[in-house]
XYZ file of C-alpha atoms in Angstrom:
93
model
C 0.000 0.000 0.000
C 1.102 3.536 -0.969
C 1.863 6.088 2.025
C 2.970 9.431 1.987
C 6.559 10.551 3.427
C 8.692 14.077 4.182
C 11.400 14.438 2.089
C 13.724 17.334 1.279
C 15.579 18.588 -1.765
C 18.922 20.747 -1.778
C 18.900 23.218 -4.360
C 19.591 21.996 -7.253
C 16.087 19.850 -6.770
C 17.872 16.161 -5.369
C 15.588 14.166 -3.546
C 17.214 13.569 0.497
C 15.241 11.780 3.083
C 16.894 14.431 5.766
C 17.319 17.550 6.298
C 20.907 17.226 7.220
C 21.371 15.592 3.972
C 20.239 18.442 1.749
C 22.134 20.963 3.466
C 25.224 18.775 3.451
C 24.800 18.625 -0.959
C 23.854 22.572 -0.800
C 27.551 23.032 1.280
C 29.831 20.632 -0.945
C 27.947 22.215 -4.168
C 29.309 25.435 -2.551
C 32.524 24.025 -1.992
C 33.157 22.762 -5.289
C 35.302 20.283 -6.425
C 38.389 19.034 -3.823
C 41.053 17.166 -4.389
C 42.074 14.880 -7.009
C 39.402 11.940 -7.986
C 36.363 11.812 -5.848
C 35.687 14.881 -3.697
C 36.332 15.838 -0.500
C 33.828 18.255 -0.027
C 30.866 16.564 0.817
C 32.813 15.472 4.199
C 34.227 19.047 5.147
C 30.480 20.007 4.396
C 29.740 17.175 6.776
C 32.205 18.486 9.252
C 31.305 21.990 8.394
C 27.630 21.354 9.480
C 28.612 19.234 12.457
C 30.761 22.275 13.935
C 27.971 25.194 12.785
C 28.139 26.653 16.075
C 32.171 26.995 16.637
C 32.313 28.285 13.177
C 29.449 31.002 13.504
C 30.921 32.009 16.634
C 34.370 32.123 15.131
C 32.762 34.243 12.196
C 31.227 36.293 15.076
C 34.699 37.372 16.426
C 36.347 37.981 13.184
C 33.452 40.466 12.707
C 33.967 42.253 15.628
C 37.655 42.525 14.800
C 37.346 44.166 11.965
C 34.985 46.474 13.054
C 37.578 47.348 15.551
C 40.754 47.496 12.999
C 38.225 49.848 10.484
C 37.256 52.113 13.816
C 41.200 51.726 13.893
C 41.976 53.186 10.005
C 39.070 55.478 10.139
C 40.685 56.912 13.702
C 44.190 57.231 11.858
C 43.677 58.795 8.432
C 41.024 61.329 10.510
C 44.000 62.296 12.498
C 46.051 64.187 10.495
C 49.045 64.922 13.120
C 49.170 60.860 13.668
C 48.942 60.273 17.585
C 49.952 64.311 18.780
C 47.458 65.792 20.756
C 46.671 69.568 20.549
C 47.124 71.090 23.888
C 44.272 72.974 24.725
C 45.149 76.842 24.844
C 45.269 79.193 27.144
C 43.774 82.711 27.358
C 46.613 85.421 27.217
C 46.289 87.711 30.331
């Protein structure tokens, strides 16, 4: 007897029975081909996947650092006597 079943495609419309399998094909399409003979990226997409939150949060801090290294520039080339400070002056009696 016929029955009815989730399934889920990655985006190039393959059939996958998981989730986790879709997104793994949507990450080694990304990839590309690597290495020599079969590829190795649908198992760094695997790994990739399995390690989402250590690599958002790793993404997280590089953001932050250069946000702080542009606040950096910006504070440099807005500066035009590099790191001098005017004194402030004083009123002539």
């Amino acid at each position: 007897m016929a029955h009815t079943g989730t399934g889920f495609f990655d985006r190039k419309g393959n059939f996958f029975k998981t989730a986790r399998d879709a997104t793994v094909s949507d990450l080694a399409g990304l990839l590309g081909q690597i290495g020599e003979g079969e590829s190795l990226a649908p198992g760094i997409a695997y790994m990739l996947l399995e390690r989402r939150a250590e690599i958002e949060r790793l993404f997280a801090e590089h953001d932050k650092m250069l946000e702080e290294e542009a606040a950096m520039k910006a504070a440099r080339e807005g500066d035009p006597l590099g790191n001098v400070a005017k004194l402030p002056s004083r009123p002539v009696a």
